[in-house]
Amino acid sequence: MNQFTHFNDEGHARMVDVSDKQVTARTAVAVSSIAVNDLIYEQIIHQTNRKGDVLAVAQVAGIMAAKDTSRIIPMCHPLALSGIDINFRWETQDTYILHIECTVKTKGLTGVEMEALTGASVTALTIYDMTKAADKGMIIGPTYLVHKSGGKSGDFNR
């Protein structure tokens, strides 16, 4: 018998069968960040970027990405998400770092960690895309899971 969960006995890729799992409330919180220069920080907080409201567009992009995670991550199950929330927090001590937190919720057979990670990542990538004319030297990351609840494996807290 095959020991890999995402390969069948013939060695071909498969999506894991979750039909025997229990439907539970599931939540995942992931974060990412993007370090920007003074000009980009000023453009974002004063909404003077020529492409428009950077954070509003990035927030919508992150929500859309979380919803479409199964289309871009091959073995993710398509999920009916019940909630997605993306929040921002600036750290402005020596540098300008925008922290992005993406929370995803569902009631289902499998977790939403990948959806939260994808949402946080695409939010950061969209900020980069909208502001790269001012500086291409921005740094994205780290991106990681902060919390997950629900399901057979229980809760995880970083």
Backbone as a chain_set.jsonl record, in Angstrom:
{"seq": "MNQFTHFNDEGHARMVDVSDKQVTARTAVAVSSIAVNDLIYEQIIHQTNRKGDVLAVAQVAGIMAAKDTSRIIPMCHPLALSGIDINFRWETQDTYILHIECTVKTKGLTGVEMEALTGASVTALTIYDMTKAADKGMIIGPTYLVHKSGGKSGDFNR", "coords": {"N": [[0.843, -1.191, 0.0], [0.415, 2.272, -0.666], [2.357, 4.834, 0.869], [2.156, 7.556, 0.734], [-0.027, 10.3, 1.057], [-1.084, 11.845, -0.992], [-0.772, 10.489, -3.327], [-1.796, 7.813, -5.398], [-2.062, 4.17, -5.388], [-0.832, 3.515, -7.753], [1.058, 5.418, -7.983], [0.28, 7.884, -8.915], [-0.87, 11.291, -8.831], [-3.372, 12.336, -6.486], [-6.373, 13.654, -5.031], [-6.947, 13.769, -1.623], [-9.371, 11.705, -0.068], [-11.903, 12.973, 1.79], [-14.351, 12.279, 2.692], [-15.162, 10.709, 4.851], [-14.698, 12.207, 7.082], [-15.646, 14.32, 9.871], [-17.976, 16.997, 9.793], [-16.979, 20.049, 10.877], [-16.667, 23.197, 12.629], [-14.273, 25.349, 11.371], [-11.339, 27.261, 11.56], [-8.758, 29.395, 10.413], [-5.834, 31.333, 10.811], [-3.576, 33.325, 9.212], [-0.508, 35.049, 8.626], [1.273, 37.608, 6.878], [3.799, 39.841, 5.651], [4.964, 43.03, 4.447], [7.742, 44.913, 3.681], [8.324, 48.275, 3.182], [9.464, 51.321, 1.528], [9.894, 54.814, 2.573], [8.454, 56.493, 0.768], [6.501, 54.782, -0.385], [5.121, 54.014, 1.92], [4.014, 56.529, 2.648], [2.41, 56.994, 0.373], [0.561, 54.919, 0.651], [-0.679, 55.344, 3.207], [-1.739, 57.9, 2.845], [-3.269, 57.58, 0.65], [-2.391, 58.232, -1.994], [-1.321, 56.932, -4.131], [-0.988, 56.367, -7.603], [-2.437, 54.274, -8.683], [-4.603, 53.954, -7.08], [-6.52, 53.19, -4.086], [-4.494, 51.404, -2.289], [-4.553, 49.49, -0.146], [-7.276, 48.787, -0.037], [-7.694, 47.582, -2.537], [-5.825, 45.501, -2.36], [-6.877, 44.067, -0.228], [-9.304, 43.1, -1.288], [-8.216, 41.508, -3.327], [-6.86, 39.585, -1.774], [-9.026, 38.348, -0.494], [-10.377, 37.288, -2.716], [-8.398, 35.525, -3.598], [-8.203, 33.714, -1.446], [-10.704, 32.512, -1.68], [-10.362, 31.198, -4.095], [-8.381, 29.293, -3.723], [-8.254, 26.48, -4.146], [-8.076, 26.348, -6.862], [-5.501, 27.054, -7.51], [-3.697, 25.708, -5.874], [-2.829, 22.518, -6.195], [-3.828, 20.118, -4.766], [-5.71, 20.979, -2.971], [-8.943, 21.025, -1.528], [-11.992, 22.228, -2.943], [-13.74, 24.645, -1.157], [-16.601, 25.731, 0.683], [-16.51, 28.713, 1.86], [-17.188, 30.44, 4.879], [-16.482, 32.846, 5.924], [-14.152, 35.512, 5.487], [-11.577, 37.552, 6.52], [-9.457, 40.289, 6.342], [-6.898, 42.028, 7.825], [-4.894, 44.933, 8.607], [-1.798, 46.126, 9.951], [0.476, 48.574, 10.836], [3.981, 48.661, 11.382], [6.235, 50.892, 12.485], [8.83, 51.571, 13.416], [11.924, 51.485, 12.953], [11.838, 50.888, 10.31], [9.388, 50.636, 7.675], [6.919, 48.451, 7.998], [4.317, 46.559, 6.867], [1.981, 44.638, 8.382], [0.026, 41.845, 7.671], [-2.954, 40.226, 8.277], [-4.826, 37.37, 7.796], [-7.898, 35.899, 8.197], [-9.772, 32.979, 7.963], [-12.828, 31.214, 7.705], [-14.895, 28.295, 7.963], [-17.453, 25.748, 7.808], [-16.887, 22.515, 7.605], [-15.399, 19.619, 5.977], [-12.657, 19.648, 5.855], [-9.694, 21.558, 6.612], [-8.892, 25.146, 6.624], [-6.383, 26.218, 6.347], [-4.662, 26.566, 4.111], [-6.135, 28.34, 2.59], [-6.129, 30.641, 4.197], [-3.364, 31.192, 4.264], [-2.897, 31.608, 1.53], [-4.55, 33.817, 1.049], [-3.304, 35.803, 2.679], [-0.784, 35.897, 1.46], [-1.323, 36.679, -1.226], [-2.443, 39.155, -0.777], [-0.193, 40.611, 0.11], [1.381, 40.386, -2.222], [-0.203, 41.837, -4.01], [-0.061, 44.402, -2.953], [2.641, 44.873, -3.458], [2.561, 44.792, -6.295], [0.94, 47.02, -6.86], [2.496, 49.134, -5.994], [5.04, 48.999, -7.013], [6.132, 50.704, -8.939], [7.171, 52.821, -7.547], [9.165, 51.678, -5.998], [11.072, 48.822, -6.366], [12.292, 47.263, -4.533], [11.008, 46.158, -2.331], [10.334, 43.944, 0.429], [8.847, 40.867, 0.926], [7.262, 38.952, 3.417], [8.074, 37.316, 6.549], [5.727, 34.638, 5.825], [3.233, 32.889, 7.446], [1.392, 30.339, 9.304], [-0.644, 31.211, 11.99], [-2.676, 30.361, 13.68], [-4.944, 27.643, 13.96], [-8.082, 26.015, 14.084], [-10.375, 23.364, 14.854], [-11.432, 20.257, 13.387], [-9.909, 16.946, 12.995], [-7.213, 16.945, 13.81], [-7.15, 18.886, 15.719], [-6.478, 21.908, 17.603], [-4.096, 24.457, 16.662], [-1.6, 26.605, 17.702], [0.668, 29.089, 17.117]], "CA": [[0.0, 0.0, 0.0], [1.158, 3.516, -0.801], [2.507, 5.582, 2.125], [1.933, 8.978, 0.503], [-1.459, 10.59, 1.06], [-1.521, 12.523, -2.207], [-0.477, 9.632, -4.479], [-2.519, 6.553, -5.318], [-1.209, 2.979, -5.403], [-0.066, 3.494, -9.005], [2.031, 6.51, -7.936], [-0.256, 9.079, -9.551], [-1.433, 12.288, -7.918], [-4.797, 12.257, -6.163], [-6.849, 14.475, -3.934], [-7.317, 12.902, -0.51], [-10.804, 11.532, 0.163], [-12.257, 13.448, 3.131], [-15.78, 12.034, 2.876], [-15.426, 10.077, 6.146], [-14.426, 13.153, 8.165], [-16.772, 15.007, 10.476], [-18.13, 18.416, 9.526], [-16.742, 20.852, 12.071], [-16.312, 24.597, 12.416], [-12.824, 25.434, 11.19], [-10.805, 28.613, 11.418], [-7.309, 29.512, 10.282], [-5.306, 32.691, 10.759], [-2.22, 33.379, 8.669], [0.015, 36.401, 8.483], [2.4, 37.915, 6.006], [4.176, 41.237, 5.829], [5.723, 43.626, 3.355], [8.554, 46.054, 4.102], [8.294, 49.284, 2.125], [10.231, 52.534, 1.818], [9.135, 55.977, 3.057], [7.537, 56.97, -0.26], [5.358, 53.864, -0.489], [4.354, 54.168, 3.164], [3.249, 57.772, 2.538], [1.379, 56.786, -0.648], [-0.493, 54.037, 1.164], [-1.479, 55.927, 4.299], [-2.443, 59.099, 2.373], [-4.014, 57.157, -0.543], [-1.964, 59.059, -3.117], [-0.768, 56.093, -5.193], [-1.707, 56.603, -8.864], [-3.317, 53.143, -8.995], [-5.779, 53.99, -6.222], [-6.427, 52.791, -2.68], [-3.683, 50.185, -2.309], [-5.007, 48.492, 0.823], [-8.613, 48.306, -0.406], [-7.538, 46.649, -3.656], [-5.107, 44.323, -1.858], [-7.81, 43.325, 0.617], [-10.202, 42.376, -2.182], [-7.409, 40.474, -3.983], [-6.635, 38.526, -0.796], [-10.293, 37.629, -0.317], [-10.597, 36.498, -3.933], [-7.412, 34.443, -3.632], [-8.6, 32.703, -0.46], [-11.839, 31.798, -2.258], [-9.913, 30.419, -5.256], [-7.184, 28.531, -3.384], [-8.256, 25.146, -4.755], [-7.749, 26.474, -8.29], [-4.066, 27.267, -7.724], [-2.95, 24.706, -5.108], [-3.426, 21.351, -6.85], [-4.534, 19.102, -3.982], [-6.671, 21.592, -2.05], [-10.359, 20.8, -1.819], [-12.812, 23.443, -3.025], [-14.49, 24.78, 0.093], [-17.581, 26.808, 0.843], [-16.014, 29.514, 2.982], [-18.258, 31.205, 5.524], [-15.992, 34.169, 6.272], [-12.758, 35.874, 5.235], [-11.311, 38.895, 7.021], [-8.056, 40.671, 6.199], [-6.604, 43.233, 8.598], [-3.56, 45.498, 8.443], [-1.202, 46.842, 11.089], [1.796, 49.114, 10.502], [5.101, 48.748, 12.319], [6.964, 52.032, 11.916], [9.929, 51.992, 14.283], [13.093, 51.815, 12.139], [11.43, 50.691, 8.92], [7.931, 50.585, 7.504], [6.492, 47.086, 7.715], [2.875, 46.374, 6.951], [1.613, 43.276, 8.771], [-1.238, 41.438, 7.068], [-3.541, 39.057, 8.943], [-5.973, 36.829, 7.056], [-8.678, 34.909, 8.942], [-10.726, 32.286, 7.1], [-13.695, 30.307, 8.458], [-15.833, 27.439, 7.253], [-17.928, 24.521, 8.456], [-16.646, 21.56, 6.543], [-14.694, 18.358, 6.189], [-11.213, 19.857, 5.851], [-9.321, 22.852, 7.156], [-8.753, 26.333, 5.782], [-5.046, 26.796, 6.502], [-4.135, 26.994, 2.818], [-6.894, 29.513, 2.173], [-5.624, 31.785, 4.955], [-2.005, 31.472, 3.78], [-3.005, 32.158, 0.179], [-5.102, 35.162, 1.179], [-2.265, 36.704, 3.205], [0.282, 36.015, 0.458], [-1.776, 37.456, -2.382], [-2.596, 40.53, -0.304], [1.149, 41.205, 0.053], [1.779, 40.481, -3.631], [-0.961, 42.918, -4.637], [0.543, 45.661, -2.499], [3.867, 45.006, -4.251], [2.19, 45.11, -7.671], [0.377, 48.37, -6.964], [3.448, 50.171, -5.58], [6.379, 48.699, -7.537], [6.649, 51.834, -9.71], [7.911, 53.681, -6.621], [10.334, 50.939, -5.495], [10.982, 47.376, -6.592], [13.086, 46.605, -3.51], [10.216, 45.739, -1.172], [10.557, 42.571, 0.893], [7.619, 40.211, 1.383], [7.44, 37.815, 4.309], [7.674, 35.917, 6.413], [4.317, 34.261, 5.771], [3.103, 31.671, 8.242], [0.152, 30.065, 10.007], [-0.628, 31.629, 13.39], [-3.673, 29.611, 14.452], [-5.987, 26.879, 13.282], [-8.936, 25.266, 15.003], [-11.327, 22.457, 14.238], [-10.936, 19.079, 12.693], [-9.352, 15.799, 13.71], [-5.912, 17.241, 14.412], [-7.326, 19.828, 16.826], [-6.033, 23.288, 17.49], [-2.681, 24.79, 16.544], [-1.289, 27.992, 18.008], [2.101, 29.355, 17.029]], "C": [[0.884, 1.249, 0.0], [1.201, 4.267, 0.529], [2.254, 7.081, 1.966], [0.445, 9.261, 0.364], [-1.952, 11.187, -0.256], [-1.12, 11.781, -3.482], [-1.23, 8.327, -4.309], [-1.543, 5.377, -5.404], [-0.393, 2.844, -6.687], [0.985, 4.607, -9.049], [1.577, 7.785, -8.611], [-0.883, 10.002, -8.521], [-2.925, 12.058, -7.703], [-5.118, 13.277, -5.081], [-7.341, 13.523, -2.849], [-8.833, 12.871, -0.349], [-11.121, 11.927, 1.601], [-13.709, 13.124, 3.486], [-16.121, 11.363, 4.201], [-15.17, 11.004, 7.335], [-15.717, 13.781, 8.677], [-16.793, 16.469, 10.025], [-17.929, 19.146, 10.846], [-16.502, 22.296, 11.666], [-14.793, 24.681, 12.379], [-12.432, 26.883, 10.938], [-9.301, 28.521, 11.232], [-6.951, 30.98, 10.181], [-3.873, 32.599, 10.274], [-1.801, 34.833, 8.557], [1.108, 36.43, 7.425], [2.76, 39.358, 6.296], [4.891, 41.715, 4.581], [6.428, 44.859, 3.904], [8.653, 47.017, 2.928], [9.15, 50.485, 2.521], [9.303, 53.669, 2.254], [8.078, 56.436, 2.05], [6.301, 56.087, -0.358], [4.494, 53.941, 0.761], [3.452, 55.398, 3.075], [2.12, 57.629, 1.506], [0.222, 55.952, -0.105], [-1.326, 54.735, 2.228], [-2.251, 57.173, 3.865], [-3.262, 58.829, 1.105], [-3.701, 58.039, -1.751], [-1.315, 58.249, -4.233], [-1.627, 56.264, -6.445], [-2.672, 55.477, -9.224], [-4.547, 53.09, -8.096], [-5.475, 53.562, -4.798], [-5.772, 51.412, -2.596], [-4.251, 49.124, -1.376], [-6.394, 47.945, 0.492], [-8.51, 47.283, -1.537], [-6.865, 45.363, -3.187], [-6.017, 43.451, -1.003], [-8.775, 42.506, -0.238], [-9.442, 41.249, -2.889], [-7.161, 39.301, -3.042], [-7.881, 37.695, -0.555], [-10.565, 36.74, -1.525], [-9.645, 35.305, -3.991], [-7.773, 33.335, -2.649], [-9.753, 31.86, -1.019], [-11.413, 30.859, -3.382], [-8.706, 29.532, -4.973], [-7.141, 27.173, -4.073], [-7.954, 25.188, -6.248], [-6.259, 26.616, -8.531], [-3.17, 26.329, -6.92], [-3.561, 23.36, -5.476], [-4.241, 20.409, -5.973], [-5.485, 19.676, -2.939], [-8.096, 21.297, -2.505], [-11.066, 22.136, -2.003], [-13.72, 23.509, -1.8], [-15.496, 25.915, 0.002], [-17.154, 27.595, 2.086], [-17.148, 30.353, 3.55], [-17.793, 32.594, 5.931], [-14.513, 34.323, 5.957], [-12.591, 37.303, 5.716], [-9.822, 39.159, 6.913], [-7.858, 42.001, 6.897], [-5.15, 43.636, 8.417], [-3.11, 46.186, 9.721], [0.193, 47.28, 10.674], [2.757, 48.994, 11.677], [6.032, 49.805, 11.736], [8.109, 52.494, 12.8], [11.156, 52.413, 13.463], [12.798, 51.707, 10.651], [9.911, 50.714, 8.88], [7.56, 49.169, 7.085], [4.983, 47.02, 7.909], [2.608, 44.908, 7.248], [0.191, 43.002, 8.271], [-1.719, 40.198, 7.804], [-4.79, 38.641, 8.19], [-6.618, 35.726, 7.882], [-9.726, 34.319, 8.017], [-11.506, 31.293, 7.954], [-14.567, 29.5, 7.513], [-16.414, 26.417, 8.227], [-17.796, 23.459, 7.388], [-15.86, 20.355, 6.985], [-13.183, 18.51, 6.262], [-10.916, 21.308, 6.194], [-9.097, 23.939, 6.124], [-7.387, 26.998, 5.935], [-4.513, 27.342, 5.176], [-4.858, 28.232, 2.303], [-6.403, 30.763, 2.9], [-4.225, 32.175, 4.489], [-2.027, 32.102, 2.389], [-3.537, 33.58, 0.231], [-4.069, 36.167, 1.663], [-1.183, 36.955, 2.162], [-0.128, 36.906, -0.71], [-2.038, 38.909, -1.995], [-1.247, 41.242, -0.391], [1.613, 41.385, -1.39], [1.048, 41.618, -4.349], [-0.432, 44.277, -4.218], [1.833, 45.915, -3.285], [3.523, 45.461, -5.672], [1.719, 46.549, -7.812], [1.384, 49.468, -6.665], [4.839, 49.997, -6.187], [6.955, 49.817, -8.396], [7.488, 52.764, -8.832], [9.175, 53.004, -6.091], [10.123, 49.451, -5.714], [11.739, 46.585, -5.523], [12.33, 46.183, -2.266], [10.503, 44.274, -0.839], [9.247, 42.035, 1.449], [7.987, 39.054, 2.304], [8.035, 38.232, 5.64], [6.151, 35.76, 6.372], [4.175, 32.946, 6.515], [1.727, 31.58, 8.896], [0.311, 30.444, 11.475], [-1.52, 30.728, 14.236], [-4.544, 28.806, 13.509], [-6.781, 26.136, 14.332], [-9.901, 24.42, 14.199], [-10.651, 21.273, 13.583], [-10.292, 18.061, 13.604], [-8.038, 16.124, 14.429], [-5.984, 18.292, 15.52], [-6.762, 21.202, 16.527], [-4.523, 23.384, 17.35], [-2.541, 26.267, 16.854], [0.217, 28.169, 17.949], [2.542, 30.09, 18.268]], "O": [[1.961, 1.264, 0.595], [0.197, 4.329, 1.239], [2.149, 7.798, 2.961], [-0.263, 8.555, -0.354], [-3.126, 11.042, -0.594], [-1.123, 12.352, -4.572], [-1.301, 7.788, -3.205], [-0.332, 5.58, -5.483], [0.618, 2.142, -6.711], [1.718, 4.731, -10.029], [2.387, 8.678, -8.859], [-1.363, 9.56, -7.477], [-3.644, 11.643, -8.612], [-4.248, 13.701, -4.321], [-8.073, 12.576, -3.135], [-9.497, 13.899, -0.482], [-10.652, 11.277, 2.535], [-14.236, 13.639, 4.472], [-17.269, 11.44, 4.64], [-15.405, 10.616, 8.479], [-16.743, 13.771, 7.998], [-15.743, 17.098, 9.892], [-18.634, 18.884, 11.82], [-16.176, 22.588, 10.515], [-14.112, 24.146, 13.254], [-13.098, 27.617, 10.208], [-8.646, 27.666, 11.828], [-7.658, 31.77, 9.556], [-3.055, 31.884, 10.852], [-2.634, 35.728, 8.412], [1.761, 35.43, 7.129], [2.101, 40.022, 7.096], [5.361, 40.92, 3.767], [5.807, 45.732, 4.51], [9.02, 46.627, 1.82], [9.513, 50.651, 3.686], [8.084, 53.505, 2.297], [6.945, 56.734, 2.427], [5.178, 56.589, -0.41], [3.266, 53.934, 0.669], [2.264, 55.322, 3.389], [1.003, 58.091, 1.74], [-0.946, 56.242, -0.368], [-2.555, 54.718, 2.159], [-3.296, 57.483, 4.438], [-3.875, 59.743, 0.553], [-4.599, 58.527, -2.437], [-0.806, 58.829, -5.193], [-2.855, 56.301, -6.357], [-3.619, 55.69, -9.981], [-5.44, 52.273, -8.32], [-4.324, 53.569, -4.362], [-6.422, 50.389, -2.808], [-4.412, 47.972, -1.779], [-6.66, 46.764, 0.717], [-9.164, 46.24, -1.499], [-7.277, 44.267, -3.566], [-5.929, 42.224, -1.055], [-9.032, 41.341, 0.063], [-9.973, 40.148, -3.034], [-7.241, 38.146, -3.46], [-7.801, 36.473, -0.425], [-10.94, 35.577, -1.375], [-10.04, 34.207, -4.385], [-7.664, 32.154, -2.975], [-9.775, 30.641, -0.849], [-12.049, 29.826, -3.594], [-8.066, 29.062, -5.913], [-6.08, 26.759, -4.54], [-7.61, 24.163, -6.836], [-5.784, 26.335, -9.632], [-1.995, 26.17, -7.253], [-4.702, 23.085, -5.105], [-5.284, 19.934, -6.423], [-6.011, 18.935, -2.109], [-8.408, 21.316, -3.696], [-10.767, 23.089, -1.284], [-14.387, 22.532, -1.459], [-15.267, 26.922, -0.668], [-17.411, 27.18, 3.216], [-17.963, 30.906, 2.811], [-18.622, 33.445, 6.255], [-13.725, 33.395, 6.134], [-13.381, 38.175, 5.355], [-9.012, 38.34, 7.345], [-8.549, 42.979, 6.61], [-4.289, 42.809, 8.117], [-3.911, 46.748, 10.468], [0.999, 46.468, 10.218], [2.375, 49.204, 12.828], [6.556, 49.642, 10.633], [8.339, 53.697, 12.923], [11.392, 53.61, 13.302], [13.442, 52.364, 9.833], [9.243, 50.8, 9.91], [7.847, 48.742, 5.967], [4.451, 47.374, 8.961], [2.966, 44.035, 6.458], [-0.714, 43.821, 8.433], [-0.976, 39.226, 7.94], [-5.697, 39.444, 7.971], [-5.97, 34.738, 8.227], [-10.476, 35.046, 7.366], [-10.94, 30.616, 8.812], [-14.927, 29.948, 6.425], [-15.913, 26.252, 9.339], [-18.504, 23.489, 6.381], [-15.674, 20.096, 8.174], [-12.494, 17.585, 6.692], [-11.782, 22.175, 6.08], [-9.109, 23.693, 4.918], [-7.243, 28.194, 5.684], [-3.977, 28.448, 5.126], [-4.25, 29.079, 1.649], [-6.273, 31.825, 2.291], [-3.932, 33.36, 4.334], [-1.261, 33.024, 2.108], [-3.031, 34.457, -0.47], [-3.968, 37.265, 1.117], [-0.72, 38.084, 1.996], [0.63, 37.779, -1.131], [-1.865, 39.804, -2.822], [-1.168, 42.356, -0.91], [2.175, 42.423, -1.738], [1.63, 42.285, -5.204], [-0.362, 45.199, -5.03], [2.087, 47.037, -3.724], [4.123, 46.403, -6.189], [2.064, 47.224, -8.782], [1.163, 50.62, -7.037], [5.733, 50.789, -5.892], [8.173, 49.875, -8.569], [8.41, 53.418, -9.32], [10.151, 53.682, -5.771], [9.111, 48.89, -5.294], [11.816, 45.359, -5.604], [12.946, 45.879, -1.245], [10.864, 43.479, -1.707], [8.619, 42.647, 2.313], [8.898, 38.278, 2.016], [8.447, 39.378, 5.819], [5.403, 36.628, 6.82], [4.908, 31.994, 6.248], [1.005, 32.568, 9.028], [1.279, 30.049, 12.126], [-1.172, 30.373, 15.362], [-4.843, 29.239, 12.396], [-6.237, 25.684, 15.34], [-10.205, 24.706, 13.041], [-9.461, 21.296, 13.271], [-10.145, 18.272, 14.808], [-7.788, 15.631, 15.529], [-4.984, 18.558, 16.187], [-6.594, 21.6, 15.374], [-3.774, 22.536, 17.835], [-3.288, 27.09, 16.323], [0.957, 27.479, 18.649], [3.721, 30.416, 18.406]]}, "num_chains": 1, "name": "protein.A"}
